[in-house]
PDB file of C-alpha atoms in Angstrom:
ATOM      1  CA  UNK A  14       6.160 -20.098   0.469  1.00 56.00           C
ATOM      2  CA  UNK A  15       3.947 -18.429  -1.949  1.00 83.00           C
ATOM      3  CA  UNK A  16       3.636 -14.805  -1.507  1.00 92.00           C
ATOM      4  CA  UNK A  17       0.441 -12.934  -3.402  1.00 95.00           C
ATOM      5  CA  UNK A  18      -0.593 -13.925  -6.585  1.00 95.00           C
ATOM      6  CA  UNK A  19      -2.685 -11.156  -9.136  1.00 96.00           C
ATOM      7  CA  UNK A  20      -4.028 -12.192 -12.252  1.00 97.00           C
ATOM      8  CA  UNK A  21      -4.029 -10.925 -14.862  1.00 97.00           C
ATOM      9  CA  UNK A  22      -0.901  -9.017 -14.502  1.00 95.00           C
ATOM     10  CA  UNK A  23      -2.341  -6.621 -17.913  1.00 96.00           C
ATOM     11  CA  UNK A  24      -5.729  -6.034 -18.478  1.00 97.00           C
ATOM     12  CA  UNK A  25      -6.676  -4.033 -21.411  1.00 98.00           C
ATOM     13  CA  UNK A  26     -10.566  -3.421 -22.172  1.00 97.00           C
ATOM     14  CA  UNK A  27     -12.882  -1.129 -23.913  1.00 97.00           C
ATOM     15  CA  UNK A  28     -15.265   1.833 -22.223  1.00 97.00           C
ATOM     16  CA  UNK A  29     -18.102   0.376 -20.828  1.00 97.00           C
ATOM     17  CA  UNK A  30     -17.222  -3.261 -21.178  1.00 97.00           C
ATOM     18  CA  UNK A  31     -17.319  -5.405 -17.953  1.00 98.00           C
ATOM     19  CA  UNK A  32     -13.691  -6.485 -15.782  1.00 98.00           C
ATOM     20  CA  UNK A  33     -12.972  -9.427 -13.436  1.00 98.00           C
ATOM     21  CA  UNK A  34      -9.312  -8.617 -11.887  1.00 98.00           C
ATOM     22  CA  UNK A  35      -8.523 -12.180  -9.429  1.00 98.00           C
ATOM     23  CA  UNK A  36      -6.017 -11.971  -6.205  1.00 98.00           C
ATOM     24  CA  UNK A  37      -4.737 -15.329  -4.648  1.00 97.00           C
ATOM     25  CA  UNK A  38      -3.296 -14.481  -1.340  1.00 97.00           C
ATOM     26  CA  UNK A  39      -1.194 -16.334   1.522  1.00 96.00           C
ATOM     27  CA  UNK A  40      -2.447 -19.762   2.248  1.00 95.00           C
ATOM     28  CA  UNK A  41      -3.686 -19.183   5.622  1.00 93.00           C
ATOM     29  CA  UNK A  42      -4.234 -15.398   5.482  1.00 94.00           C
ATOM     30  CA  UNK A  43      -7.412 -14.647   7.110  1.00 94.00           C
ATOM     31  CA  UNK A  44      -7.688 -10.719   5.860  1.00 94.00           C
ATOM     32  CA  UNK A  45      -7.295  -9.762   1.803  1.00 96.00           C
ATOM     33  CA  UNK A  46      -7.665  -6.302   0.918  1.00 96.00           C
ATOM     34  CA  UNK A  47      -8.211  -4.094  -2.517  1.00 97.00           C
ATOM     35  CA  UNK A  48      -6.404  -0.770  -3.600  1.00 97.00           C
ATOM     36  CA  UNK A  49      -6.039   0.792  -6.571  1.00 97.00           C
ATOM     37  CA  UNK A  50      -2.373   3.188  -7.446  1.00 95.00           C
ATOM     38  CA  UNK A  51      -3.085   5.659 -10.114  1.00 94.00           C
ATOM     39  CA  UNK A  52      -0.026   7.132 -11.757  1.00 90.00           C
ATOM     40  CA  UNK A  53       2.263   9.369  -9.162  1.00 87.00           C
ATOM     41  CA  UNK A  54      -0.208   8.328  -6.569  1.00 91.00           C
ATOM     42  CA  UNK A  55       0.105   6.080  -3.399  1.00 92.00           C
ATOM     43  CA  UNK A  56      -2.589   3.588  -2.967  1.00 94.00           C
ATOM     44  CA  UNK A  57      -6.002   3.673  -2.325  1.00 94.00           C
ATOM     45  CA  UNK A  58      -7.735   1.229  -0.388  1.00 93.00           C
ATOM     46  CA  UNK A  59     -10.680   0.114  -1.534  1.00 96.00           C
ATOM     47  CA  UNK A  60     -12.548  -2.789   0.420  1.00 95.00           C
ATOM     48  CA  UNK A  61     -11.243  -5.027   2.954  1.00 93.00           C
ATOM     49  CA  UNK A  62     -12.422  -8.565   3.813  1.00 94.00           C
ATOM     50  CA  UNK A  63     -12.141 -10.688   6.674  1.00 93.00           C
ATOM     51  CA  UNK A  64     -12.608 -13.990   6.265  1.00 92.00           C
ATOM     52  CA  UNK A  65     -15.886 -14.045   3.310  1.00 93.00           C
ATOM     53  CA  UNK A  66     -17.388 -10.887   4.540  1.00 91.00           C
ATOM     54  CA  UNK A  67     -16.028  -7.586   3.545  1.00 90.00           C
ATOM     55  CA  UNK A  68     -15.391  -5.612   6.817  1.00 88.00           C
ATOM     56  CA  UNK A  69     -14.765  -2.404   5.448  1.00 89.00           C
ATOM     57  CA  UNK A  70     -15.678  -1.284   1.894  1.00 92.00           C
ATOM     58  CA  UNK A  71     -15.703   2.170   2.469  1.00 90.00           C
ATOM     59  CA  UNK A  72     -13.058   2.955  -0.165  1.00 92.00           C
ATOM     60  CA  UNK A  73     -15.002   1.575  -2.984  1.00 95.00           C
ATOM     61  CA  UNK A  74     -16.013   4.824  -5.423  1.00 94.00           C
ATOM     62  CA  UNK A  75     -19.136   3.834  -6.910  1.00 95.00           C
ATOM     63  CA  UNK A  76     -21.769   1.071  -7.113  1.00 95.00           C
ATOM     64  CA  UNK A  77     -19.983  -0.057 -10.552  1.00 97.00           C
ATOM     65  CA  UNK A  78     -17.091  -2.213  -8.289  1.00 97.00           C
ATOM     66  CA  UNK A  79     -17.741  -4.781  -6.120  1.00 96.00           C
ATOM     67  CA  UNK A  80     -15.409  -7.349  -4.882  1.00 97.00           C
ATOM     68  CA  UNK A  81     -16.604 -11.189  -3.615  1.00 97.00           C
ATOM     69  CA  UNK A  82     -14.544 -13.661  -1.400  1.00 96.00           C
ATOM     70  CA  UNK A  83     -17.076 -16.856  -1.006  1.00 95.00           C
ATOM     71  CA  UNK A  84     -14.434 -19.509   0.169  1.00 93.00           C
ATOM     72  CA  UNK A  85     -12.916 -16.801   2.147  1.00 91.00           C
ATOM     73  CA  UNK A  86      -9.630 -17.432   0.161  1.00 94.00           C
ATOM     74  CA  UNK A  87      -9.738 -16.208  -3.386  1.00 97.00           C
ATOM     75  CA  UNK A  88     -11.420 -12.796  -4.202  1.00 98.00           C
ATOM     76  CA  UNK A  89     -12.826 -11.000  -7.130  1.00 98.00           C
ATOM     77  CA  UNK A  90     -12.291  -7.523  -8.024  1.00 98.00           C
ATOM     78  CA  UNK A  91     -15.413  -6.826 -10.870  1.00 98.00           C
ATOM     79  CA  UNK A  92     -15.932  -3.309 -12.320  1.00 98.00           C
ATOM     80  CA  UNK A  93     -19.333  -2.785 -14.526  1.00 97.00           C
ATOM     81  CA  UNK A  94     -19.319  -0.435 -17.133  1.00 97.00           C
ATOM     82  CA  UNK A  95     -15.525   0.545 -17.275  1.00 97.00           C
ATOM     83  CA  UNK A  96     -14.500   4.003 -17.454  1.00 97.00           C
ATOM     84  CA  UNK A  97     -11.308   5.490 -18.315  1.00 96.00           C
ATOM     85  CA  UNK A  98     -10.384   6.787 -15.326  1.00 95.00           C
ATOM     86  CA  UNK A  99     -10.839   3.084 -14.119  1.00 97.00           C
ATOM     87  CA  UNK A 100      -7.610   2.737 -15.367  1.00 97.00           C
ATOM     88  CA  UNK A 101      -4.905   2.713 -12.832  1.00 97.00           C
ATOM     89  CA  UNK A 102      -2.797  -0.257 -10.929  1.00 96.00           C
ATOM     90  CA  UNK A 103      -5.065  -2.561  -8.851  1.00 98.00           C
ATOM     91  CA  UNK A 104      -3.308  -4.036  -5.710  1.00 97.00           C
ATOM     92  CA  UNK A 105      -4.164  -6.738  -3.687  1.00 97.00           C
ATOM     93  CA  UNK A 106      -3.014  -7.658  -0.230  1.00 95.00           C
ATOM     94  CA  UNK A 107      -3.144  -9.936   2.372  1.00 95.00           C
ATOM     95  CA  UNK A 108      -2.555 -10.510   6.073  1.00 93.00           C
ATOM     96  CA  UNK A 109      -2.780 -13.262   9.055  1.00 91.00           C
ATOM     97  CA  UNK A 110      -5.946 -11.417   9.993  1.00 85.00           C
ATOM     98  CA  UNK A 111      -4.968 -10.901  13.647  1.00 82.00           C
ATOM     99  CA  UNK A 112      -6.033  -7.300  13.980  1.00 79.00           C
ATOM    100  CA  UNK A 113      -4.780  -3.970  13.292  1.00 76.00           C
ATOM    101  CA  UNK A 114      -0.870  -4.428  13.259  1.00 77.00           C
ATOM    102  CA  UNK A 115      -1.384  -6.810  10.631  1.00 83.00           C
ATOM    103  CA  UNK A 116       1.784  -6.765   8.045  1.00 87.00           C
ATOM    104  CA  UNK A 117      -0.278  -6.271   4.983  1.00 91.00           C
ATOM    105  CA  UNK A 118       1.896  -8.312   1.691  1.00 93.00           C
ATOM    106  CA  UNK A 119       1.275  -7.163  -1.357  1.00 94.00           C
ATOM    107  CA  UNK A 120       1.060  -8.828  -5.034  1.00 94.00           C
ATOM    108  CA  UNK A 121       2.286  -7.372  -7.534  1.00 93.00           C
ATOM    109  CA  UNK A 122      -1.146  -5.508  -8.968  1.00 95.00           C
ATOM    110  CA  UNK A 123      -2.852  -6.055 -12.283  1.00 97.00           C
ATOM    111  CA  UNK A 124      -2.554  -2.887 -14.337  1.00 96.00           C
ATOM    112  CA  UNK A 125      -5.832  -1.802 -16.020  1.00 98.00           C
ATOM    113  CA  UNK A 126      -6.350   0.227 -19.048  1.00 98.00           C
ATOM    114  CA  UNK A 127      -9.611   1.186 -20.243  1.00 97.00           C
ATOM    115  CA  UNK A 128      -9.294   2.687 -23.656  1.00 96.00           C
TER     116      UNK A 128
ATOM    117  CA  UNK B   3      -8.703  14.721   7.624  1.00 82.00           C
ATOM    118  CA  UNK B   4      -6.590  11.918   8.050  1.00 89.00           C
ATOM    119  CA  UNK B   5      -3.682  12.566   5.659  1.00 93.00           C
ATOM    120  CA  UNK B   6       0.176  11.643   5.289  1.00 96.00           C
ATOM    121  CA  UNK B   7       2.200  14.290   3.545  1.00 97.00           C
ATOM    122  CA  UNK B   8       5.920  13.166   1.883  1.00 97.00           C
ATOM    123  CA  UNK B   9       7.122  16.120   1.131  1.00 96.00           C
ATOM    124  CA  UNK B  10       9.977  15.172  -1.172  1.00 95.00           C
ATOM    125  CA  UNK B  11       9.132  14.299  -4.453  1.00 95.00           C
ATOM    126  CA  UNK B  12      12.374  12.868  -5.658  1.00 96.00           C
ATOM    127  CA  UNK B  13      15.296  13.004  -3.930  1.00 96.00           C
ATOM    128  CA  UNK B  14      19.089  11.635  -5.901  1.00 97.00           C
ATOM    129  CA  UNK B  15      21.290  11.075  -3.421  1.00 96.00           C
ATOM    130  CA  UNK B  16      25.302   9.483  -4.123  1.00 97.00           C
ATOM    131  CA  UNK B  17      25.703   5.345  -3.026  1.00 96.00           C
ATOM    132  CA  UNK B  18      27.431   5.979   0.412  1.00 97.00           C
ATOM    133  CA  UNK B  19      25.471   9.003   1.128  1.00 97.00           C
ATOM    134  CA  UNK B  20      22.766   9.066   3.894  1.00 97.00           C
ATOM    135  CA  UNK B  21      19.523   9.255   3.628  1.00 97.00           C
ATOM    136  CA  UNK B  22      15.933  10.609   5.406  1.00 97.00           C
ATOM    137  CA  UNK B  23      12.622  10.481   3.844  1.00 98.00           C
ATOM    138  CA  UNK B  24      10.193  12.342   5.788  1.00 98.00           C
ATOM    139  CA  UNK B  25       6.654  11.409   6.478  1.00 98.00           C
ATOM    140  CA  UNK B  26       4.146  13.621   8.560  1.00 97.00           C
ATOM    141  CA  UNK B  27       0.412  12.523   9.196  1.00 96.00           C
ATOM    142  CA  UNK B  28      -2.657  13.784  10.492  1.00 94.00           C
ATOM    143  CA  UNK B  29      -5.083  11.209  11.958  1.00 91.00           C
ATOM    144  CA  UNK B  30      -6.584  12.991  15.094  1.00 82.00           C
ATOM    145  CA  UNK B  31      -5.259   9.762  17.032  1.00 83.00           C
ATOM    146  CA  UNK B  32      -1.840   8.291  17.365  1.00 85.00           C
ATOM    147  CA  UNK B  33      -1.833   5.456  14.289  1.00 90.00           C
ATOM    148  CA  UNK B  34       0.397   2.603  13.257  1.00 92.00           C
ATOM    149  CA  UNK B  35       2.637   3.605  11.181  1.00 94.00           C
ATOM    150  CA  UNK B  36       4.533   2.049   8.369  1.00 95.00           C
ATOM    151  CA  UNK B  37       7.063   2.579   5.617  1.00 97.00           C
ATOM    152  CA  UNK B  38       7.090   0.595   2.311  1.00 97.00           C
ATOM    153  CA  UNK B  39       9.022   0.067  -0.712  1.00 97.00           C
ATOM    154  CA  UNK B  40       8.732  -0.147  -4.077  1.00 94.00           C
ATOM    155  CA  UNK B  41      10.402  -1.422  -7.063  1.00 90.00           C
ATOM    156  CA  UNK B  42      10.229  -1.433 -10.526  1.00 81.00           C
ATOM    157  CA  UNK B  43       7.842  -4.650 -11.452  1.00 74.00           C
ATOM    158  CA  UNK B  44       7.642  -5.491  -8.053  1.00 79.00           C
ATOM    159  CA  UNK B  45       4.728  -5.683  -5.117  1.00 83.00           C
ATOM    160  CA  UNK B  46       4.969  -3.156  -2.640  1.00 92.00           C
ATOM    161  CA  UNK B  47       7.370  -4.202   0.628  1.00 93.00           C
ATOM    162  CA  UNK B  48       7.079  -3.689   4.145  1.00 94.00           C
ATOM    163  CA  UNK B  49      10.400  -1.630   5.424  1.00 96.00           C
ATOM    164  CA  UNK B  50       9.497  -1.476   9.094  1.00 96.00           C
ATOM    165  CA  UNK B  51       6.476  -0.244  11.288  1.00 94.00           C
ATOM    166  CA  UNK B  52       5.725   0.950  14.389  1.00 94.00           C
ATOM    167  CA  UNK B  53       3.285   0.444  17.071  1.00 89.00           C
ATOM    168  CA  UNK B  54       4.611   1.018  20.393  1.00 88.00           C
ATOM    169  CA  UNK B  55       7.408   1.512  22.699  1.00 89.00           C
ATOM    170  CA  UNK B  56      10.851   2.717  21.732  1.00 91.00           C
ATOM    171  CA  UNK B  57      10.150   5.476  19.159  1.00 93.00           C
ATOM    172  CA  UNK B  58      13.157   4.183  17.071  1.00 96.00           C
ATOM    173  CA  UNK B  59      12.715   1.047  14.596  1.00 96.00           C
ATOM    174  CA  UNK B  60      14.460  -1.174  12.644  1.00 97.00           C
ATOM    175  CA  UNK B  61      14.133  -2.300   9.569  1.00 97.00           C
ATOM    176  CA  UNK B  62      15.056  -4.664   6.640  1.00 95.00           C
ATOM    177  CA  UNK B  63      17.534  -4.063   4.495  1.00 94.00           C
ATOM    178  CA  UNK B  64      19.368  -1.499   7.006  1.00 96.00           C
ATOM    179  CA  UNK B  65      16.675   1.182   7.416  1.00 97.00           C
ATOM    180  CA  UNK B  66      15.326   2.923  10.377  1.00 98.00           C
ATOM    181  CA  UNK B  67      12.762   5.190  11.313  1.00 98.00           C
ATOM    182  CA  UNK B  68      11.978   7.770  14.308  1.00 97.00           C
ATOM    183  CA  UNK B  69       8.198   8.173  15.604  1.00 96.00           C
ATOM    184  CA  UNK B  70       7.662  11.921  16.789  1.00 95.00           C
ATOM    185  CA  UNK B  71       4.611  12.299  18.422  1.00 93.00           C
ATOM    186  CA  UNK B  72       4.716  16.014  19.169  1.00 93.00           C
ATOM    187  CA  UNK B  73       6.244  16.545  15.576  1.00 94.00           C
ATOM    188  CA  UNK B  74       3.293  14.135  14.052  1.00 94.00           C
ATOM    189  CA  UNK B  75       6.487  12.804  12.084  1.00 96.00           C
ATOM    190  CA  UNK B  76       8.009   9.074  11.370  1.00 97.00           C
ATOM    191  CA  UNK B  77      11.329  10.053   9.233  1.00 98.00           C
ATOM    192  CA  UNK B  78      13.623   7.032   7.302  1.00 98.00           C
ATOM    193  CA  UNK B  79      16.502   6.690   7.577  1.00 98.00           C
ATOM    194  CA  UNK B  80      19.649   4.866   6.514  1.00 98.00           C
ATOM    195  CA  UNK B  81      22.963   5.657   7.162  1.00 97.00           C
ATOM    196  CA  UNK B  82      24.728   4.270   4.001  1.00 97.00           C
ATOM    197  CA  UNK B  83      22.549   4.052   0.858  1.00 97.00           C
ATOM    198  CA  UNK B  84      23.060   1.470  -2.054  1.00 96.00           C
ATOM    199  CA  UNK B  85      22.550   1.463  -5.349  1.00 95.00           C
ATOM    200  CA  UNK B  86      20.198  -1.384  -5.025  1.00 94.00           C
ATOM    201  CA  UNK B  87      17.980   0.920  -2.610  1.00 96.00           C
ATOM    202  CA  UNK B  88      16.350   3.042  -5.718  1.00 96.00           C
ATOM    203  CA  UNK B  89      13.293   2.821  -5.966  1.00 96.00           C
ATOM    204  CA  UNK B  90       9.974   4.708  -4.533  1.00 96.00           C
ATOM    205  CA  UNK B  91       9.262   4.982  -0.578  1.00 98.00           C
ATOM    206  CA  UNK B  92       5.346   5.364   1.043  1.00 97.00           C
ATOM    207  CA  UNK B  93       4.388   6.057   4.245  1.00 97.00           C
ATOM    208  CA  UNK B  94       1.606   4.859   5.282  1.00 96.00           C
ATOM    209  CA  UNK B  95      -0.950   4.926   8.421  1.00 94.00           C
ATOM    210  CA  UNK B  96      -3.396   2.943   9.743  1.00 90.00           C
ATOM    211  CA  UNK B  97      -5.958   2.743  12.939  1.00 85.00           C
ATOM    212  CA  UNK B  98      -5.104   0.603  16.085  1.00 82.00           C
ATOM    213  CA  UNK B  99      -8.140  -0.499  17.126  1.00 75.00           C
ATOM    214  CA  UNK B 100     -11.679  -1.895  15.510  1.00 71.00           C
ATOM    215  CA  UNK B 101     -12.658  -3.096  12.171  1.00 69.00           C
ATOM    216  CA  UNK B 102     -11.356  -0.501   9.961  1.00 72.00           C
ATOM    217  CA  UNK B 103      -7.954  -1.714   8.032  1.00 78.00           C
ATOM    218  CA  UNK B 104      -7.689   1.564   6.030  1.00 85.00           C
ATOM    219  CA  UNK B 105      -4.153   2.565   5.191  1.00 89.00           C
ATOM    220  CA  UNK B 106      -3.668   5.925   4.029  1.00 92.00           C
ATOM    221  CA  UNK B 107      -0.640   6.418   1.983  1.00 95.00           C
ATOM    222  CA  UNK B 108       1.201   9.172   1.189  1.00 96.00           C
ATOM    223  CA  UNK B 109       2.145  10.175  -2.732  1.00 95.00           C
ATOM    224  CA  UNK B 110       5.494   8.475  -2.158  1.00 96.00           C
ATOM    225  CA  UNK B 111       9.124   9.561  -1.944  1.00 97.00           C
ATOM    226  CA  UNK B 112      10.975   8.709  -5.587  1.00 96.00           C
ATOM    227  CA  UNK B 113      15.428   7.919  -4.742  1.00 97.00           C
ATOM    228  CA  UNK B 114      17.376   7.931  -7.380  1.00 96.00           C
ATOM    229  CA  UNK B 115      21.002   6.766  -5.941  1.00 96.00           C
ATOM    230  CA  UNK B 116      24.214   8.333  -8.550  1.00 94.00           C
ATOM    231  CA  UNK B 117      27.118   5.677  -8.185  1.00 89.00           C
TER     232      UNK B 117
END
């Protein structure tokens, strides 16, 4: 079947402007969850969602990114005000949602560049 | 702090050769633990995990990997490396139990594999 879908797959925008990066995951995967891979780096995870509701958004680094999942299917990845250090390798994952030994699969990120 | 170190930067190693990719964590309890892969232009893969029971897994694609507790280690390994297999390694841990989903990653292990 499908695996993870991340769209766009290239994002390029200006400082400040405003960024909507969209994740499709598994049909049937309960869990989705948002990193972010700067250069040389592993990932960073950024907010997790079960179902609609974000379980864990701990990782998020400022009030400027917020992430939505209404139909608990599709999610949203927006960042206000881009910055260039915004610009890095978003990843998107999801999961069956049956608890912590979840296989998380991955899509294949949308790279951001904020000039 | 909750940390995974990978040690090795880059390691070349000749097709044929073996191969270990070390991984060391600190999490203050005993995590999951998981190794991934990944390729140029491609989403990040799940090599194996572990969660319980015999301290040796198996992978895909021939690897293996040894959890030692009192060493706070989970090493890859694979006996007979391919050219195919280049490409850049994480480690990666995550909690058993509750709501939190957070993997920490390490900075990844780049193989380079000489024919």
């Amino acid at each position: 079947g499908a695996g993870v879908s991340q769209t766009p797959s290239n994002k390029v925008t200006e400082k400040g402007k405003y960024v909507e990066l969209r994740c499709d995951p598994i049909s049937g995967h309960t869990a989705l969850y948002w990193y972010r891979q700067s250069l040389g780096q592993g990932p960073e995870f950024l907010i997790y969602f079960q179902g609609t509701g974000a379980a864990d958004d701990s990782g998020l680094p400022n009030d400027r990114f917020f992430a939505v999942r209404p139909e608990g299917s599709v999610s949203t990845l927006k960042i206000q005000r881009t910055e260039r250090g915004d610009s890095a390798v978003y990843l998107c994952a999801s999961s069956p949602g049956q608890g912590a030994s979840d296989t998380q699969y991955f899509g294949p990120g949308t790279r951001l560049t904020v000039l | 702090a909750q940390s995974v170190t990978q040690p090795d930067i880059h390691i070349t190693v000749s097709e044929g050769a073996s191969l270990e990719l070390r991984c060391n964590y600190s999490y203050g309890a005993t995590p999951y633990l998981f190794w991934y892969v990944q390729s140029p232009g491609q989403g990040l893969q799940l090599l194996l995990k572990y969660f319980s029971g015999d301290t040796l897994v198996q992978g895909i694609k021939g690897f293996e990997a040894e959890f030692k507790r009192s060493q706070s280690s989970f090493n890859l390994r694979k006996p007979s490396v391919h050219w195919s297999d280049a490409a850049e390694y994480f480690c990666a841990v995550g909690p058993r139990a509750g709501n939190n989903r957070k993997l920490i990653w390490g900075l990844g292990t780049s193989l380079g594999v000489n024919p």
